[in-house]
XYZ file of C-alpha atoms in Angstrom:
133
model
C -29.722 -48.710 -67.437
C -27.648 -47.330 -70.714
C -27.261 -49.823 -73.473
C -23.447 -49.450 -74.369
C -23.284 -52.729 -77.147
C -25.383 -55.664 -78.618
C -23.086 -58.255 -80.681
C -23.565 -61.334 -82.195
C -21.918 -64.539 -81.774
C -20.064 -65.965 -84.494
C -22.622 -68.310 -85.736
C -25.604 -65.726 -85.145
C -27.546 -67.369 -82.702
C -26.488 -65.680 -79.476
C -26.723 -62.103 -78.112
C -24.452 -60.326 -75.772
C -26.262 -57.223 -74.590
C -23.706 -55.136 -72.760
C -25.557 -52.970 -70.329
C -24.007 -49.875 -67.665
C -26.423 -50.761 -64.753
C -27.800 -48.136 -62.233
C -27.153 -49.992 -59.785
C -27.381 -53.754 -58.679
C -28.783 -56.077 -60.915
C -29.062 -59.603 -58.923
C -32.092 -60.000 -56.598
C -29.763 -60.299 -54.377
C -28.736 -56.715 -53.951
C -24.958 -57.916 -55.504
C -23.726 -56.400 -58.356
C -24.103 -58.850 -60.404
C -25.686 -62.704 -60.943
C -21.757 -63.668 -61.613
C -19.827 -62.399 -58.533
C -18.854 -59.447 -60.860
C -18.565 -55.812 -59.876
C -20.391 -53.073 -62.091
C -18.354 -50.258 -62.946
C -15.052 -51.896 -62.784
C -13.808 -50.721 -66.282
C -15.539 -47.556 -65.891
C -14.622 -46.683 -61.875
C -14.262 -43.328 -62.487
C -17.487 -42.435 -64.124
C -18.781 -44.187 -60.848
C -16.875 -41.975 -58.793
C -18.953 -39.085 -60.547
C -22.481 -40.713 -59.610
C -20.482 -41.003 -55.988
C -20.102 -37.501 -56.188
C -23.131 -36.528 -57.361
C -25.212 -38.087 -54.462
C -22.584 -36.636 -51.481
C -22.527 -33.512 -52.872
C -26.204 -33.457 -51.273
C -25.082 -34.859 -48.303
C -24.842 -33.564 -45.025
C -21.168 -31.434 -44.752
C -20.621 -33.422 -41.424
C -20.691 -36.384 -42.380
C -18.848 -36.131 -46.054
C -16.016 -34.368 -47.250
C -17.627 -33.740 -50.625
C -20.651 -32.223 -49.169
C -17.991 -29.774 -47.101
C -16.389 -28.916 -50.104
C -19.646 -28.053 -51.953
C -20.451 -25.828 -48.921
C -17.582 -23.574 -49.685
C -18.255 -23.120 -53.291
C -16.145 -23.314 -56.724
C -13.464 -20.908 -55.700
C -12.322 -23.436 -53.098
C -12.589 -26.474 -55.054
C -10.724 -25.000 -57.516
C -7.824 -23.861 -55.158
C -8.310 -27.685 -53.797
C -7.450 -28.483 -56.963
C -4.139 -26.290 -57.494
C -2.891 -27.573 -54.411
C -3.390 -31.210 -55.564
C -1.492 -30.516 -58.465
C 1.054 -28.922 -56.692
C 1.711 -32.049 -54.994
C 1.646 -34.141 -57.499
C 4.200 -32.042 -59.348
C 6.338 -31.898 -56.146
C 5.955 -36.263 -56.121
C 7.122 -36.555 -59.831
C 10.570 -35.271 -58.955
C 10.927 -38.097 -56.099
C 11.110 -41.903 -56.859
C 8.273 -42.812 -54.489
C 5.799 -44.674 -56.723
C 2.717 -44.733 -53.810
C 3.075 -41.040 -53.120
C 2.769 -39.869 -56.708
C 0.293 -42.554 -57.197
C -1.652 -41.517 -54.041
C -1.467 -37.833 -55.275
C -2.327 -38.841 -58.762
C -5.626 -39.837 -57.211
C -6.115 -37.201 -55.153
C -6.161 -34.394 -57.867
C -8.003 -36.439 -60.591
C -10.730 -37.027 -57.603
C -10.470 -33.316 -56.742
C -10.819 -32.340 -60.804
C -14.259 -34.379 -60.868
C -15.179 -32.676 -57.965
C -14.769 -29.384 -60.243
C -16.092 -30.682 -63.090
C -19.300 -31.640 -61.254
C -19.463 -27.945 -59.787
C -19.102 -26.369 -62.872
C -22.233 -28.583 -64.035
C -19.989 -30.827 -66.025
C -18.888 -34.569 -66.002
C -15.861 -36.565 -67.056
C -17.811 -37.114 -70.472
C -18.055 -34.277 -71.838
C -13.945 -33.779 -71.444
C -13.500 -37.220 -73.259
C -15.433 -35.629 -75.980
C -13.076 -33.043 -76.253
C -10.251 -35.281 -76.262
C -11.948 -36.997 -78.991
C -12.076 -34.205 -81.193
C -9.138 -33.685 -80.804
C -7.793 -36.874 -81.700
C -9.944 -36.980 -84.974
C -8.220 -34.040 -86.218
């Protein structure tokens, strides 16, 4: 579990821990206590862990796994083509096809980052510099 933010109640007598779970945290086996999912506000650093355990997957039985089998070269040309679609979609009006292959290359990019031994933080990071300057 990473501690992201304690705060305290306006009259000081209350906590509110805000936690990033690894995983469920109700006895259950549900996300949460509360009918909540984890990682909604942060899906796509989700979709890395997602990544991360189907990269060791067996290729036959997940597409990430197959694409980890044919090394960086070809996730990187997966990822020129998905950008190449999604250019091609912007010049149409059809909102679910640009949207659908707006998803497709940021899913393909993580895919990348994780092969090159990245993640999706350390590219916010540079954004941030950037925007401090």
């Amino acid at each position: 579990m990473q501690l992201r933010q304690i705060l305290l109640d306006c009259d000081q007598d209350t906590l509110l821990i805000k936690a990033e779970p690894k995983g469920p945290v109700c006895h259950t086996g549900a996300d949460t206590c509360w009918s909540e999912k984890n990682h909604s506000e942060d899906f796509l650093f989700y979709l890395e862990e997602i990544i991360s355990l189907r990269r060791h997957a067996s290729p036959d039985e997940s597409y990430v796994a197959k694409l980890f089998t044919k090394g960086v070269n070809k996730i990187a040309q997966k990822v020129g083509e998905e950008a190449v679609e999604l250019v091609i979609e912007s010049k149409d009006e059809n909102k679910d096809l640009f949207l659908g292959e707006a998803a497709d290359l940021l899913f393909h990019f993580l895919i990348l980052l994780n092969a090159k031994g990245y993640n999706l933080q350390a590219v916010v990071k540079v954004l941030q510099q950037r925007h401090s300057k």
